[in-house]
C-alpha cells in the first residue's frame, strides 16, 4: 500500500520531496482532495487557493532544474485569515472585511512563499481573533475533527482543525491570549507562541498590538521548529521586531528528540494554579506528563506566581482597550464594507457600517475597551491592568531565577460542545487562564499533546513556558516529551482521531 501523503509530517514530506519520490503537485493535490473530502464537515477553510497547484508545479520545475530550495519547499501550508495575502481574500473572520484583497503579503506569508511553501488557503477564526472556539466567526464555526459536535478552540480553530484533520501538514496562526496554544490543546496538535518580537506581525491584522504574536501550528514539534525558522527573525516592517540572531528551532527540536535534555532540567509548576480549576482528565494528564519527565531526570520544582490569578482580569481590560483603538480603522472609508445610507452623513455611514459589519463579541470588546480608556476611568481600569501586567512579568522573572521552564496544563478543559459557552462570555474568557500570562509577559510558550482525557477521550495538551528569547528551550523540552509519548503510544495521538471520511480507522487500530 502506498503511504497516504496527507498522513506524513511536514519533515517527512519534505524529505520525500527532496528525494523526488513525491512531487509538490502530488502533495498539494492530495491535500486539496482531502479538503474536498472532509472540509464540508470540518469547515477549517474560509477560502481554498485556486493557485496552489500552479505554485506547486513551479516548485517542481525549480527542483528539476536543481535550483537551491528551502527545506520545506513544496510543502503545503494553511494560513490563518488574520494574515493578509495578495492572492486570496483576508477577512479576519469578519463580515466587515468580506472579500477584502490586500495589496501586500504579511511578512510571514512572504517568507513562506520565498521558502517554497505552497499556500493552500485561508483558515477560519473567531472574528478579529476574539474568542476561544471559532464560534465568533462571521462565517460559521469550525468543527473539531475529534468530535464534530465540539469546538476546535479559538481563535485559530481553523488552522488547528486543518492540521488535525490532515488537510494541511502546517499552518500559521496568531496568539494574543492563547489562540495558537489553546486550539492545539483541544485538537491534539502542536502550537507555539514565540517570544514577543520574535516573529514579524507586519500584515497580521492587529488585535492587541502589545500582545499579538504569529506562530506555527503543526502535528509535530520538529515541524513547528521548521516553520518557525522560516517565518522568524528581524523584519524592518515591524517596529517591535527583535534584531536578535536566532538559533535554528528545528535543530533544537532534533536535539530534544535525540538527547537527554531532560536530565537536570528544572521544571516549575505554579503552586497557585489550583488543581480544582481543571477538568479531572486534564489535571491527570498533566501530572502523568510531569511524572514521565521526572523519570527522565527532570526536577519538578514548585514555584510561586501569585499574580497569575489576576491575569484574565488584566488581559480583558488591556486587550479590549487596544482592540478598540486598532479596530477604529474599519471606518467604511479605507477598508472593506461600506453601507449606503441614503441622505445620511459620514457619521451615519460609519455607524451603520460598523453596526452591520461587526459581530456581537467584537462590539462587546470595543465598548469595554473604549470605556476602560475613557477619561475618569483610565487609571482605575487600564492603568490598574497595566500594573498587574508588570507584577505578572515579575512573577516570571522570579520563577526563571530558579527554573528553566514553567509547565502548566494548556487550558482548563478539553473541547467543549458547540453552543455550550457562546452566551456566557465570562466562562469563554476563563478558558484562557493558563495561556494569557505568557502574552502579558512577552515570553514564549508551546503546547504539546500529552494524552486523552479519561472521561471524554478528547485530546489534552501540556504547556511549557520559557524566558523571553529562549524559544529554543521549548523546542528541546517539547520534542523530548513528544518522543517519549510517541514511543509509549506507538504513534502520534492523531493516529487515534476519527478518519472523517466514513472509513473510521479508529475502531480498526485500537
Ligand atoms: N481567547 C482569547 C481571546 O478571546 C484569545 C485571543 C487570541 O489569542 N487571539 O481574546
Short mmCIF file of C-alpha atoms and ligand atoms in Angstrom, two decimals:
data_model
loop_
_atom_site.label_atom_id
_atom_site.label_comp_id
_atom_site.label_asym_id
_atom_site.label_seq_id
_atom_site.Cartn_x
_atom_site.Cartn_y
_atom_site.Cartn_z
CA UNK A 1 0.00 0.00 0.00
CA UNK A 2 1.39 3.42 -0.83
CA UNK A 3 1.52 5.87 2.06
CA UNK A 4 -1.17 8.46 2.19
CA UNK A 5 0.74 11.70 1.60
CA UNK A 6 -1.53 13.65 3.92
CA UNK A 7 -0.53 11.47 6.90
CA UNK A 8 3.14 12.46 6.60
CA UNK A 9 4.60 15.12 8.85
CA UNK A 10 5.98 18.17 7.07
CA UNK A 11 9.52 16.95 7.78
CA UNK A 12 8.78 13.53 6.28
CA UNK A 13 7.07 15.05 3.27
CA UNK A 14 9.98 17.47 2.78
CA UNK A 15 12.41 14.54 2.69
CA UNK A 16 10.38 12.75 0.04
CA UNK A 17 10.07 15.92 -1.99
CA UNK A 18 13.82 16.48 -1.80
CA UNK A 19 14.45 12.86 -2.86
CA UNK A 20 11.90 13.40 -5.66
CA UNK A 21 9.86 10.42 -4.53
CA UNK A 22 6.85 12.71 -4.40
CA UNK A 23 6.23 15.91 -6.36
CA UNK A 24 4.82 19.05 -4.83
CA UNK A 25 1.92 18.83 -7.28
CA UNK A 26 1.09 15.35 -5.95
CA UNK A 27 1.39 16.51 -2.35
CA UNK A 28 -0.71 19.60 -2.97
CA UNK A 29 -3.34 17.65 -4.87
CA UNK A 30 -3.56 15.08 -2.06
CA UNK A 31 -4.26 17.85 0.44
CA UNK A 32 -6.77 19.60 -1.85
CA UNK A 33 -8.55 16.24 -2.25
CA UNK A 34 -8.57 15.77 1.50
CA UNK A 35 -10.03 19.27 1.91
CA UNK A 36 -12.70 18.42 -0.66
CA UNK A 37 -13.48 15.18 1.22
CA UNK A 38 -13.70 16.47 4.78
CA UNK A 39 -13.92 20.25 4.91
CA UNK A 40 -17.65 20.25 4.29
CA UNK A 41 -17.86 18.81 7.81
CA UNK A 42 -14.84 20.46 9.46
CA UNK A 43 -15.10 23.93 7.88
CA UNK A 44 -11.48 24.78 8.64
CA UNK A 45 -11.10 26.86 5.47
CA UNK A 46 -12.75 30.14 4.53
CA UNK A 47 -11.03 30.13 1.17
CA UNK A 48 -9.14 27.48 -0.80
CA UNK A 49 -6.50 28.76 -3.18
CA UNK A 50 -7.04 28.25 -6.89
CA UNK A 51 -3.34 28.84 -7.49
CA UNK A 52 -1.89 26.17 -5.20
CA UNK A 53 -1.30 23.61 -7.96
CA UNK A 54 0.43 26.22 -10.16
CA UNK A 55 2.69 27.25 -7.28
CA UNK A 56 3.46 23.58 -6.62
CA UNK A 57 4.23 22.97 -10.30
CA UNK A 58 6.64 25.89 -10.23
CA UNK A 59 8.47 24.40 -7.23
CA UNK A 60 8.67 21.05 -9.03
CA UNK A 61 10.10 22.76 -12.09
CA UNK A 62 12.68 24.58 -10.00
CA UNK A 63 13.63 21.39 -8.22
CA UNK A 64 14.03 19.62 -11.55
CA UNK A 65 16.30 22.48 -12.64
CA UNK A 66 18.38 21.80 -9.49
CA UNK A 67 17.75 25.22 -8.02
CA UNK A 68 18.69 25.63 -4.37
CA UNK A 69 15.41 25.32 -2.44
CA UNK A 70 14.45 25.71 1.22
CA UNK A 71 13.98 22.63 3.39
CA UNK A 72 10.18 22.95 3.31
CA UNK A 73 9.94 23.78 -0.40
CA UNK A 74 6.87 22.18 -1.96
CA UNK A 75 5.09 21.52 1.35
CA UNK A 76 1.51 22.86 1.59
CA UNK A 77 0.64 25.46 4.21
CA UNK A 78 -2.67 26.72 5.63
CA UNK A 79 -2.78 30.41 6.55
CA UNK A 80 -4.95 31.93 9.27
CA UNK A 81 -7.23 34.55 7.77
CA UNK A 82 -5.83 37.24 10.10
CA UNK A 83 -2.71 37.28 7.87
CA UNK A 84 -3.06 39.32 4.71
CA UNK A 85 -2.40 37.75 1.32
CA UNK A 86 -2.36 39.25 -2.15
CA UNK A 87 -3.84 36.23 -3.94
CA UNK A 88 -6.65 35.30 -1.53
CA UNK A 89 -9.17 37.40 0.42
CA UNK A 90 -8.30 38.28 4.02
CA UNK A 91 -11.31 38.76 6.27
CA UNK A 92 -10.05 38.09 9.79
CA UNK A 93 -13.31 36.19 10.21
CA UNK A 94 -15.36 39.40 9.89
CA UNK A 95 -18.18 40.49 7.60
CA UNK A 96 -16.70 43.96 7.56
CA UNK A 97 -13.77 42.63 5.51
CA UNK A 98 -15.72 40.22 3.31
CA UNK A 99 -13.84 39.79 0.03
CA UNK A 100 -11.07 42.19 1.10
CA UNK A 101 -7.95 41.86 -1.07
CA UNK A 102 -4.71 43.12 0.41
CA UNK A 103 -2.18 44.97 -1.74
CA UNK A 104 0.68 43.21 0.05
CA UNK A 105 1.54 39.91 1.77
CA UNK A 106 2.13 39.63 5.51
CA UNK A 107 5.86 39.14 6.14
CA UNK A 108 5.31 35.59 7.40
CA UNK A 109 3.40 34.78 4.20
CA UNK A 110 6.08 36.40 2.02
CA UNK A 111 8.78 34.42 3.84
CA UNK A 112 6.78 31.21 3.50
CA UNK A 113 6.40 31.78 -0.23
CA UNK A 114 10.09 32.58 -0.58
CA UNK A 115 10.90 29.30 1.20
CA UNK A 116 8.79 27.46 -1.38
CA UNK A 117 5.84 26.61 0.85
CA UNK A 118 2.57 26.27 -1.04
CA UNK A 119 -0.33 28.30 0.43
CA UNK A 120 -3.42 26.09 0.30
CA UNK A 121 -5.96 28.52 1.63
CA UNK A 122 -7.11 30.77 4.46
CA UNK A 123 -8.38 29.30 7.70
CA UNK A 124 -11.39 30.16 9.80
CA UNK A 125 -11.13 32.08 13.05
CA UNK A 126 -13.13 33.98 15.62
CA UNK A 127 -13.86 37.45 14.28
CA UNK A 128 -10.71 39.58 14.61
CA UNK A 129 -9.23 36.74 16.71
CA UNK A 130 -11.58 37.39 19.64
CA UNK A 131 -12.64 34.09 21.13
CA UNK A 132 -11.70 30.58 22.14
CA UNK A 133 -13.97 28.49 19.92
CA UNK A 134 -14.24 29.98 16.36
CA UNK A 135 -17.96 30.31 17.05
CA UNK A 136 -17.49 34.07 16.77
CA UNK A 137 -16.50 33.74 13.10
CA UNK A 138 -18.93 35.62 10.85
CA UNK A 139 -18.73 32.62 8.52
CA UNK A 140 -19.89 29.89 10.89
CA UNK A 141 -17.90 27.73 13.30
CA UNK A 142 -15.15 25.25 12.56
CA UNK A 143 -15.71 21.78 13.99
CA UNK A 144 -13.24 19.72 15.95
CA UNK A 145 -12.04 16.73 13.88
CA UNK A 146 -12.10 14.59 17.05
CA UNK A 147 -15.81 15.22 17.52
CA UNK A 148 -17.72 17.33 15.02
CA UNK A 149 -20.14 18.48 17.74
CA UNK A 150 -17.31 20.21 19.57
CA UNK A 151 -15.28 23.37 19.14
CA UNK A 152 -11.71 23.25 17.77
CA UNK A 153 -10.61 26.05 20.07
CA UNK A 154 -10.02 29.62 19.09
CA UNK A 155 -9.38 31.99 17.80
CA UNK A 156 -7.26 29.89 15.43
CA UNK A 157 -9.58 26.89 15.37
CA UNK A 158 -9.41 26.72 11.57
CA UNK A 159 -5.64 26.35 11.46
CA UNK A 160 -5.61 23.73 14.23
CA UNK A 161 -8.51 21.76 12.74
CA UNK A 162 -6.93 21.83 9.25
CA UNK A 163 -3.74 20.33 10.65
CA UNK A 164 -5.55 17.83 12.92
CA UNK A 165 -7.81 16.71 10.04
CA UNK A 166 -4.78 16.15 7.75
CA UNK A 167 -5.98 18.89 5.39
CA UNK A 168 -2.58 20.60 5.74
CA UNK A 169 0.67 19.50 7.36
CA UNK A 170 1.48 23.01 8.54
CA UNK A 171 -0.45 26.13 9.43
CA UNK A 172 0.19 29.68 10.54
CA UNK A 173 -1.67 31.12 13.49
CA UNK A 174 -1.64 34.16 15.75
CA UNK A 175 -1.66 34.18 19.53
CA UNK A 176 -2.74 37.21 21.55
CA UNK A 177 -4.05 35.34 24.58
CA UNK A 178 -3.73 31.70 23.55
CA UNK A 179 -5.17 31.46 20.03
CA UNK A 180 -2.39 29.14 18.86
CA UNK A 181 -1.89 27.10 22.05
CA UNK A 182 -5.48 26.52 23.16
CA UNK A 183 -6.66 25.23 19.74
CA UNK A 184 -3.55 23.00 19.69
CA UNK A 185 -4.55 21.66 23.12
CA UNK A 186 -8.09 20.73 22.07
CA UNK A 187 -7.15 19.21 18.69
CA UNK A 188 -4.09 17.13 19.59
CA UNK A 189 -1.71 19.38 17.66
CA UNK A 190 1.41 21.39 18.47
CA UNK A 191 1.26 25.19 18.74
CA UNK A 192 3.94 27.74 19.51
CA UNK A 193 3.64 31.34 20.59
CA UNK A 194 7.10 32.79 20.02
CA UNK A 195 8.78 35.43 22.18
CA UNK A 196 7.13 38.82 21.65
CA UNK A 197 9.08 40.36 18.77
CA UNK A 198 10.43 37.03 17.54
CA UNK A 199 8.16 36.81 14.51
CA UNK A 200 7.02 39.77 12.42
CA UNK A 201 3.42 40.91 12.72
CA UNK A 202 3.60 43.02 9.57
CA UNK A 203 0.41 42.16 7.72
CA UNK A 204 -1.19 40.44 10.71
CA UNK A 205 -4.47 42.32 11.20
CA UNK A 206 -3.84 43.76 14.66
CA UNK A 207 -5.94 42.73 17.63
CA UNK A 208 -3.90 43.94 20.62
CA UNK A 209 -0.52 45.12 19.48
CA UNK A 210 1.30 44.70 22.79
CA UNK A 211 0.24 41.03 22.93
CA UNK A 212 -0.03 39.72 19.34
CA UNK A 213 2.45 37.15 18.05
CA UNK A 214 2.40 34.97 14.92
CA UNK A 215 3.48 31.34 15.16
CA UNK A 216 3.29 27.77 13.85
CA UNK A 217 0.55 25.14 14.23
CA UNK A 218 1.69 21.64 13.31
CA UNK A 219 1.44 17.94 14.16
CA UNK A 220 4.99 17.58 15.47
CA UNK A 221 7.41 19.74 17.43
CA UNK A 222 10.03 19.40 14.71
CA UNK A 223 7.56 20.68 12.10
CA UNK A 224 6.85 23.70 14.30
CA UNK A 225 10.59 24.39 14.53
CA UNK A 226 10.99 24.11 10.77
CA UNK A 227 8.18 26.59 10.15
CA UNK A 228 9.37 28.93 12.92
CA UNK A 229 12.81 29.00 11.25
CA UNK A 230 11.15 30.13 8.01
CA UNK A 231 8.92 32.88 9.42
CA UNK A 232 11.03 34.20 12.33
CA UNK A 233 13.71 36.83 12.62
CA UNK A 234 14.03 40.55 12.28
CA UNK A 235 11.74 42.49 9.96
CA UNK A 236 12.20 46.20 9.32
CA UNK A 237 8.46 46.50 8.67
CA UNK A 238 7.58 45.68 12.30
CA UNK A 239 8.88 48.20 14.82
CA UNK A 240 8.53 45.66 17.64
CA UNK A 241 10.59 43.03 15.83
CA UNK A 242 13.72 41.99 17.75
CA UNK A 243 17.03 42.38 15.93
CA UNK A 244 18.37 39.16 17.50
CA UNK A 245 20.05 36.35 15.62
CA UNK A 246 18.01 33.25 16.49
CA UNK A 247 19.24 29.68 16.68
CA UNK A 248 17.58 27.03 14.49
CA UNK A 249 14.46 25.83 16.25
CA UNK A 250 14.32 22.73 14.05
CA UNK A 251 17.80 21.88 15.30
CA UNK A 252 16.64 22.44 18.88
CA UNK A 253 13.71 20.06 18.28
CA UNK A 254 16.03 17.43 16.80
CA UNK A 255 18.32 17.77 19.78
CA UNK A 256 15.38 17.35 22.14
CA UNK A 257 14.16 14.21 20.39
CA UNK A 258 17.65 12.68 20.36
CA UNK A 259 19.35 13.62 23.51
CA UNK A 260 18.99 13.64 27.22
CA UNK A 261 17.95 17.26 27.54
CA UNK A 262 15.67 16.34 30.41
CA UNK A 263 18.45 15.34 32.76
CA UNK A 264 18.76 18.02 35.42
CA UNK A 265 16.18 20.24 33.72
CA UNK A 266 14.30 22.27 36.30
CA UNK A 267 10.57 22.46 35.54
CA UNK A 268 8.50 24.92 37.55
CA UNK A 269 4.92 24.14 38.49
CA UNK A 270 2.83 27.09 39.67
CA UNK A 271 1.51 26.37 43.13
CA UNK A 272 -1.28 28.95 42.87
CA UNK A 273 -2.88 27.20 39.90
CA UNK A 274 -5.47 25.12 41.75
CA UNK A 275 -6.00 21.55 40.63
CA UNK A 276 -9.69 22.10 41.16
CA UNK A 277 -9.90 24.61 38.30
CA UNK A 278 -9.06 21.88 35.81
CA UNK A 279 -11.15 19.09 34.34
CA UNK A 280 -10.01 15.85 36.06
CA UNK A 281 -8.66 14.31 32.84
CA UNK A 282 -6.69 17.46 32.06
CA UNK A 283 -5.15 17.55 35.54
CA UNK A 284 -4.40 13.80 35.38
CA UNK A 285 -2.66 14.06 32.01
CA UNK A 286 -0.61 16.98 33.31
CA UNK A 287 0.52 15.03 36.37
CA UNK A 288 1.37 11.97 34.24
CA UNK A 289 3.49 14.10 31.91
CA UNK A 290 5.35 15.57 34.85
CA UNK A 291 5.98 12.08 36.21
CA UNK A 292 7.35 10.98 32.85
CA UNK A 293 9.65 13.98 32.67
CA UNK A 294 10.78 13.35 36.21
CA UNK A 295 11.53 9.73 35.40
CA UNK A 296 13.90 11.00 32.71
CA UNK A 297 15.83 13.09 35.20
CA UNK A 298 13.94 16.38 35.22
CA UNK A 299 13.36 18.05 38.53
CA UNK A 300 9.87 19.31 39.31
CA UNK A 301 10.03 22.47 41.38
CA UNK A 302 7.08 24.24 42.96
CA UNK A 303 7.16 27.94 42.13
CA UNK A 304 5.00 30.82 43.22
CA UNK A 305 3.33 33.10 40.70
CA UNK A 306 0.90 34.93 42.98
CA UNK A 307 -0.39 37.29 40.29
CA UNK A 308 -1.37 34.70 37.69
CA UNK A 309 -4.87 34.64 39.11
CA UNK A 310 -5.35 38.27 38.04
CA UNK A 311 -4.11 37.65 34.50
CA UNK A 312 -7.53 37.04 32.94
CA UNK A 313 -8.95 40.21 34.53
CA UNK A 314 -5.99 42.34 33.42
CA UNK A 315 -5.97 40.86 29.94
CA UNK A 316 -9.68 41.52 29.39
CA UNK A 317 -9.03 45.21 30.02
CA UNK A 318 -5.79 45.58 28.09
CA UNK A 319 -6.97 43.59 25.10
CA UNK A 320 -10.29 45.42 24.58
CA UNK A 321 -8.53 48.77 25.11
CA UNK A 322 -6.00 48.06 22.38
CA UNK A 323 -8.58 46.36 20.16
CA UNK A 324 -10.99 49.29 20.34
CA UNK A 325 -8.24 51.51 19.06
CA UNK A 326 -6.93 49.05 16.41
CA UNK A 327 -10.42 48.43 15.03
CA UNK A 328 -11.15 52.15 14.62
CA UNK A 329 -9.60 51.87 11.17
CA UNK A 330 -12.59 49.87 9.93
CA UNK A 331 -14.47 53.05 9.34
CA UNK A 332 -16.19 52.31 5.98
CA UNK A 333 -13.76 54.67 4.25
CA UNK A 334 -10.43 52.90 3.95
CA UNK A 335 -11.10 49.16 4.23
CA UNK A 336 -13.81 46.73 3.38
CA UNK A 337 -17.52 47.17 3.71
CA UNK A 338 -19.45 50.42 3.29
CA UNK A 339 -23.21 50.59 3.74
CA UNK A 340 -25.29 53.01 1.78
CA UNK A 341 -27.31 55.36 3.96
CA UNK A 342 -29.42 57.50 1.62
CA UNK A 343 -29.27 61.12 2.75
CA UNK A 344 -27.04 60.14 5.68
CA UNK A 345 -23.96 61.95 6.97
CA UNK A 346 -20.45 60.44 7.05
CA UNK A 347 -21.08 59.52 10.68
CA UNK A 348 -24.34 57.77 9.72
CA UNK A 349 -22.48 55.70 7.11
CA UNK A 350 -19.69 54.80 9.54
CA UNK A 351 -22.05 53.90 12.29
CA UNK A 352 -24.38 51.82 10.08
CA UNK A 353 -21.40 50.02 8.55
CA UNK A 354 -19.81 49.19 11.88
CA UNK A 355 -23.16 48.13 13.27
CA UNK A 356 -23.79 45.73 10.39
CA UNK A 357 -20.16 44.67 9.87
CA UNK A 358 -19.09 43.73 13.39
CA UNK A 359 -20.45 40.77 15.33
CA UNK A 360 -21.60 40.86 18.97
CA UNK A 361 -18.27 39.81 20.57
CA UNK A 362 -16.35 42.49 18.66
CA UNK A 363 -18.88 45.13 19.65
CA UNK A 364 -18.73 43.98 23.27
CA UNK A 365 -14.95 44.40 23.34
CA UNK A 366 -14.96 47.75 21.52
CA UNK A 367 -17.42 49.07 24.11
CA UNK A 368 -15.46 47.59 27.03
CA UNK A 369 -12.18 48.94 25.68
CA UNK A 370 -13.48 52.40 24.93
CA UNK A 371 -14.94 52.56 28.42
CA UNK A 372 -11.70 51.37 30.06
CA UNK A 373 -9.77 54.08 28.20
CA UNK A 374 -12.19 56.94 28.79
CA UNK A 375 -11.36 59.96 30.92
CA UNK A 376 -12.07 59.30 34.57
CA UNK A 377 -11.85 55.51 34.19
CA UNK A 378 -8.44 55.17 32.54
CA UNK A 379 -6.46 54.95 35.80
CA UNK A 380 -8.94 52.69 37.53
CA UNK A 381 -9.16 50.17 34.69
CA UNK A 382 -6.46 50.39 32.04
CA UNK A 383 -3.87 51.80 34.46
CA UNK A 384 -4.51 49.11 37.09
CA UNK A 385 -4.43 46.38 34.47
CA UNK A 386 -1.01 47.58 33.31
CA UNK A 387 0.26 47.43 36.87
CA UNK A 388 -0.97 43.85 37.21
CA UNK A 389 0.80 43.11 33.96
CA UNK A 390 4.07 44.32 35.45
CA UNK A 391 3.52 42.13 38.52
CA UNK A 392 2.96 39.10 36.30
CA UNK A 393 6.17 39.88 34.43
CA UNK A 394 7.94 39.97 37.80
CA UNK A 395 6.41 36.62 38.76
CA UNK A 396 8.03 35.17 35.64
CA UNK A 397 11.37 36.90 36.30
CA UNK A 398 11.35 35.48 39.79
CA UNK A 399 10.36 31.99 38.64
CA UNK A 400 13.02 31.83 35.94
CA UNK A 401 15.69 32.51 38.53
CA UNK A 402 15.11 29.02 39.88
CA UNK A 403 13.69 27.01 36.95
CA UNK A 404 14.48 26.51 33.25
CA UNK A 405 10.87 26.24 32.11
CA UNK A 406 7.43 26.55 33.66
CA UNK A 407 4.81 23.88 32.91
CA UNK A 408 1.02 24.20 33.08
CA UNK A 409 -1.93 22.42 31.51
CA UNK A 410 -2.51 24.28 28.23
CA UNK A 411 -6.16 25.00 29.09
CA UNK A 412 -8.61 24.08 31.86
CA UNK A 413 -10.86 21.71 29.87
CA UNK A 414 -10.96 19.58 26.75
CA UNK A 415 -13.01 20.73 23.74
CA UNK A 416 -16.45 21.86 24.84
CA UNK A 417 -19.63 21.46 22.82
CA UNK A 418 -20.54 23.94 20.13
CA UNK A 419 -23.05 26.33 21.68
CA UNK A 420 -22.08 25.50 25.27
CA UNK A 421 -20.36 28.78 26.14
CA UNK A 422 -21.37 31.11 23.36
CA UNK A 423 -23.85 33.04 25.51
CA UNK A 424 -21.57 33.22 28.53
CA UNK A 425 -18.59 35.47 27.74
CA UNK A 426 -17.09 35.06 31.21
CA UNK A 427 -16.87 31.27 31.00
CA UNK A 428 -15.42 31.67 27.49
CA UNK A 429 -12.78 34.09 28.84
CA UNK A 430 -11.85 31.76 31.70
CA UNK A 431 -10.58 29.26 29.13
CA UNK A 432 -7.56 31.48 28.73
CA UNK A 433 -6.41 31.10 32.33
CA UNK A 434 -3.07 29.45 31.59
CA UNK A 435 -2.29 30.88 28.17
CA UNK A 436 -2.71 34.60 28.89
CA UNK A 437 0.23 35.12 31.31
CA UNK A 438 2.75 34.41 28.53
CA UNK A 439 1.23 37.13 26.32
CA UNK A 440 1.18 39.64 29.16
CA UNK A 441 4.85 38.94 29.90
CA UNK A 442 6.01 38.51 26.29
CA UNK A 443 7.53 35.10 26.97
CA UNK A 444 7.31 32.16 24.56
CA UNK A 445 5.03 29.15 25.04
CA UNK A 446 4.42 25.78 23.40
CA UNK A 447 1.51 23.36 23.70
CA UNK A 448 2.34 19.71 23.05
CA UNK A 449 -0.24 16.87 23.02
CA UNK A 450 0.02 14.93 26.27
CA UNK A 451 -2.80 12.40 26.03
CA UNK A 452 -6.55 11.88 26.02
CA UNK A 453 -8.75 12.77 28.98
CA UNK A 454 -10.14 9.60 30.57
CA UNK A 455 -13.68 10.95 30.94
CA UNK A 456 -14.29 12.02 27.33
CA UNK A 457 -11.44 10.60 25.22
CA UNK A 458 -10.55 14.07 23.92
CA UNK A 459 -7.04 15.49 23.45
CA UNK A 460 -5.17 17.34 26.15
CA UNK A 461 -2.00 19.40 25.85
CA UNK A 462 0.76 20.43 28.21
CA UNK A 463 2.19 23.93 28.00
CA UNK A 464 5.82 24.86 28.56
CA UNK A 465 6.91 28.48 29.03
CA UNK A 466 10.47 29.81 28.85
CA UNK A 467 12.14 33.17 29.42
CA UNK A 468 11.94 35.69 26.56
CA UNK A 469 14.32 34.79 23.71
CA UNK A 470 14.67 31.21 24.97
CA UNK A 471 12.21 29.70 22.48
CA UNK A 472 14.79 27.01 21.64
CA UNK A 473 14.37 25.60 25.14
CA UNK A 474 10.69 24.97 24.42
CA UNK A 475 11.51 23.03 21.27
CA UNK A 476 14.04 20.89 23.15
CA UNK A 477 11.71 20.07 26.02
CA UNK A 478 8.63 19.72 23.81
CA UNK A 479 10.39 17.35 21.42
CA UNK A 480 11.81 15.32 24.31
CA UNK A 481 8.35 14.77 25.82
CA UNK A 482 6.83 14.11 22.40
CA UNK A 483 9.46 11.44 21.69
CA UNK A 484 8.68 9.71 25.00
CA UNK A 485 4.94 9.76 24.35
CA UNK A 486 5.10 8.67 20.73
CA UNK A 487 7.25 5.77 21.87
CA UNK A 488 4.80 4.82 24.55
CA UNK A 489 1.73 5.20 22.32
CA UNK A 490 3.37 3.55 19.33
CA UNK A 491 2.47 6.58 17.20
CA UNK A 492 1.09 10.06 17.49
CA UNK A 493 -2.10 11.00 19.30
CA UNK A 494 -3.70 11.97 15.99
CA UNK A 495 -3.43 8.38 14.75
CA UNK A 496 -6.31 7.78 17.13
CA UNK A 497 -8.55 10.56 15.75
CA UNK A 498 -11.58 9.65 13.61
CA UNK A 499 -10.84 9.41 9.89
CA UNK A 500 -13.82 11.65 8.96
CA UNK A 501 -14.43 10.02 5.57
CA UNK A 502 -16.55 7.21 6.93
CA UNK A 503 -13.57 4.79 6.92
CA UNK A 504 -13.13 5.15 10.64
CA UNK A 505 -9.62 3.83 11.27
CA UNK A 506 -10.06 4.39 14.98
CA UNK A 507 -12.03 1.20 15.56
CA UNK A 508 -9.58 -0.80 13.46
CA UNK A 509 -6.39 0.20 15.20
CA UNK A 510 -7.49 0.36 18.79
N1 LIG B 1 -9.32 33.63 23.78
C1 LIG B 1 -8.52 34.80 23.64
C2 LIG B 1 -9.40 35.99 23.41
O1 LIG B 1 -10.54 35.78 23.19
C3 LIG B 1 -7.56 34.53 22.54
C4 LIG B 1 -7.25 35.66 21.65
C5 LIG B 1 -6.12 35.41 20.73
O2 LIG B 1 -5.12 34.82 21.14
N2 LIG B 1 -6.22 35.93 19.52
O3 LIG B 1 -9.01 37.09 23.46
#
